[in-house]
C-alpha cells in the first residue's frame, strides 16, 4: 500500500500493526496468499516481511491455524526478525517482570485475540519460543509445528517436547532464563 493510512483502510488492521498476512487453508495447503504493509514502512524489509513470511511458512505446515496458540505463531514470526527487535522484546519483558506484570503461561497459550498491550504479547510469545529453542534446540522447537497436524492437545505436546511436568514448571524455567539473560 502507498501509505500507512491506505494500509489500515484496506486491511482494517489497527494502526500499531506493521503488516498482516492473509491466506485460506485448503487440503493442499495455503491459497489466496496475501502480505500487506505499506511502502514507506521503516521496518518493511528487515522486520515486517520476514515476520509475515514466517507466518505463512508456519501456516503452510498446519492443517488449521488454531492448532498452535496465537502466541506461538507470533513467537516464531518474531524469531525471524532482526536481533535489535529480539533485544527490545526481551528488555521489555525484563522490565515488566520487575513490576510483576506478566501474562501467566497458561493464559498466554489460551489467548485468541491480541491483548490491550500487543508489544507485551509479542514479547512473551517470542521469549517463549526463544527459550524453548535455547533449552532443547531448534529441531525440538520446530517439532511443535510438525506435531500440530496430529491435532493432539498443545499443552501435552509442549510439556512432552520440553520435559516439563506442568505449565507452572515450564513457566518457572522460562522466567529464570529471562532473568539470567542467557
Coordinates of C-alpha atoms in Angstrom, one line a residue:
X1 CA 0.0 0.0 0.0
X2 CA 1.2 3.5 -0.7
X3 CA 0.9 4.7 2.9
X4 CA 0.1 3.6 6.4
X5 CA -3.3 5.2 6.1
X6 CA -4.0 3.3 2.9
X7 CA -2.8 0.0 4.6
X8 CA -5.1 0.4 7.7
X9 CA -8.0 1.4 5.5
X10 CA -7.6 -1.5 3.1
X11 CA -6.8 -4.2 5.7
X12 CA -8.9 -2.9 8.7
X13 CA -5.9 -3.6 10.9
X14 CA -5.1 -1.4 13.9
X15 CA -2.5 1.4 13.2
X16 CA 0.0 -0.3 15.5
X17 CA 0.4 -3.3 13.2
X18 CA 3.3 -3.2 10.7
X19 CA 1.8 -5.8 8.4
X20 CA -0.6 -8.7 8.1
X21 CA -0.6 -11.9 6.1
X22 CA -3.8 -13.5 5.0
X23 CA -4.5 -16.9 3.5
X24 CA -7.0 -19.6 3.1
X25 CA -6.3 -23.2 4.2
X26 CA -7.2 -26.0 1.8
X27 CA -6.4 -29.7 2.0
X28 CA -3.4 -29.0 -0.4
X29 CA -2.0 -26.1 1.7
X30 CA -2.5 -22.3 1.6
X31 CA -4.2 -20.5 -1.2
X32 CA -5.0 -16.8 -1.7
X33 CA -1.8 -15.8 0.0
X34 CA -1.5 -12.1 0.7
X35 CA 1.0 -10.0 2.6
X36 CA 0.1 -6.4 3.4
X37 CA 2.2 -3.5 4.6
X38 CA 3.0 0.0 3.3
X39 CA 5.8 1.1 1.0
X40 CA 7.4 3.6 3.4
X41 CA 7.3 1.4 6.5
X42 CA 10.7 1.8 8.2
X43 CA 10.7 -1.9 9.2
X44 CA 9.3 -3.3 5.9
X45 CA 12.3 -5.3 4.6
X46 CA 14.1 -6.2 7.9
X47 CA 11.2 -6.9 10.1
X48 CA 7.7 -6.9 8.6
X49 CA 8.3 -9.1 5.6
X50 CA 10.4 -11.7 7.5
X51 CA 7.6 -11.8 10.2
X52 CA 4.7 -12.1 7.8
X53 CA 6.5 -14.7 5.5
X54 CA 7.3 -16.8 8.6
X55 CA 3.6 -16.7 9.5
X56 CA 2.8 -18.1 6.0
X57 CA 5.5 -20.8 6.3
X58 CA 4.3 -21.9 9.7
X59 CA 0.7 -22.0 8.5
X60 CA 1.6 -23.9 5.4
X61 CA 2.8 -26.7 7.7
X62 CA -0.5 -26.7 9.7
X63 CA -3.9 -28.0 8.6
X64 CA -5.6 -25.3 10.6
X65 CA -4.3 -22.0 12.2
X66 CA -5.9 -22.9 15.5
X67 CA -3.6 -25.9 16.0
X68 CA -1.0 -23.6 17.5
X69 CA -1.7 -20.9 20.1
X70 CA -1.5 -17.5 18.6
X71 CA 1.4 -16.6 20.9
X72 CA 3.4 -19.4 19.4
X73 CA 2.6 -18.2 15.9
X74 CA 3.8 -14.8 16.8
X75 CA 6.8 -16.1 18.7
X76 CA 8.1 -18.0 15.6
X77 CA 7.5 -14.9 13.4
X78 CA 9.4 -12.5 15.8
X79 CA 12.2 -15.1 15.9
X80 CA 12.8 -14.3 12.2
X81 CA 13.1 -10.6 12.8
X82 CA 16.5 -8.9 13.4
X83 CA 18.4 -9.1 16.7
X84 CA 17.5 -5.5 17.7
X85 CA 13.8 -6.5 17.8
X86 CA 14.7 -9.5 20.0
X87 CA 16.7 -7.3 22.4
X88 CA 13.8 -4.8 22.5
X89 CA 11.3 -7.5 23.4
X90 CA 13.5 -9.3 26.0
X91 CA 14.4 -6.0 27.7
X92 CA 10.7 -5.0 27.6
X93 CA 9.8 -8.3 29.3
X94 CA 12.6 -8.0 32.0
X95 CA 11.2 -4.5 32.9
X96 CA 7.7 -5.9 33.1
X97 CA 8.8 -8.9 35.2
X98 CA 10.3 -6.4 37.8
X99 CA 6.9 -4.8 38.1
X100 CA 5.3 -8.2 38.4
X101 CA 3.3 -7.7 35.2
X102 CA 3.4 -10.9 33.2
X103 CA 0.8 -12.9 31.3
X104 CA 0.8 -16.3 33.0
X105 CA 1.9 -19.1 30.6
X106 CA -1.5 -20.9 30.8
X107 CA -3.3 -17.7 30.0
X108 CA -0.9 -16.8 27.2
X109 CA -1.4 -20.1 25.4
X110 CA -5.2 -19.6 25.6
X111 CA -5.5 -16.0 24.3
X112 CA -7.3 -15.9 21.0
X113 CA -7.2 -12.1 20.5
X114 CA -4.4 -9.6 21.0
X115 CA -4.5 -8.0 24.4
X116 CA -4.6 -4.3 25.1
X117 CA -0.8 -4.2 25.1
X118 CA 0.3 -6.0 21.9
X119 CA 4.0 -5.5 22.5
X120 CA 3.8 -7.4 25.7
X121 CA 2.1 -10.3 23.9
X122 CA 4.6 -10.3 21.1
X123 CA 7.4 -10.2 23.7
X124 CA 6.1 -13.1 25.6
X125 CA 5.4 -15.2 22.5
X126 CA 8.9 -14.5 21.2
X127 CA 10.6 -15.1 24.5
X128 CA 8.8 -18.4 25.0
X129 CA 9.8 -19.7 21.5
X130 CA 13.4 -18.4 22.0
X131 CA 13.6 -20.1 25.5
X132 CA 12.3 -23.4 24.1
X133 CA 14.8 -23.3 21.2
X134 CA 17.7 -22.4 23.6
X135 CA 16.6 -25.2 26.0
X136 CA 16.1 -28.0 23.6
X137 CA 17.3 -26.9 20.2
X138 CA 15.6 -25.6 17.1
X139 CA 14.5 -29.0 15.8
X140 CA 12.6 -29.7 19.1
X141 CA 11.0 -26.3 18.9
X142 CA 10.0 -26.7 15.2
X143 CA 8.5 -30.1 16.1
X144 CA 5.7 -28.1 17.8
X145 CA 4.6 -27.1 14.3
X146 CA 5.1 -30.6 12.7
X147 CA 3.3 -32.3 15.6
X148 CA 0.4 -29.9 15.4
X149 CA -1.1 -31.8 12.4
X150 CA -1.9 -34.6 14.9
X151 CA -4.4 -32.3 16.5
X152 CA -3.5 -33.5 19.9
X153 CA -3.6 -31.2 22.9
X154 CA -1.0 -28.5 22.5
X155 CA -0.2 -28.3 26.2
X156 CA 0.6 -32.0 26.4
X157 CA 2.9 -31.8 23.3
X158 CA 4.6 -28.7 24.7
X159 CA 5.3 -30.3 28.1
X160 CA 6.5 -33.6 26.5
X161 CA 8.7 -31.9 24.0
X162 CA 10.5 -29.9 26.7
X163 CA 10.5 -32.3 29.6
X164 CA 8.3 -30.3 31.9
X165 CA 5.7 -31.8 34.2
X166 CA 3.4 -28.8 34.2
X167 CA 3.0 -25.3 32.7
X168 CA 3.9 -23.9 36.1
X169 CA 7.3 -25.7 35.9
X170 CA 7.9 -24.6 32.3
X171 CA 7.0 -21.0 33.2
X172 CA 9.4 -21.0 36.1
X173 CA 12.3 -22.2 33.9
X174 CA 11.3 -19.6 31.3
X175 CA 11.3 -16.7 33.8
X176 CA 14.6 -17.8 35.2
X177 CA 16.1 -18.0 31.7
X178 CA 14.8 -14.4 31.0
X179 CA 16.1 -13.1 34.3
X180 CA 19.6 -14.6 33.8
X181 CA 19.8 -13.2 30.3
X182 CA 21.2 -16.3 28.7

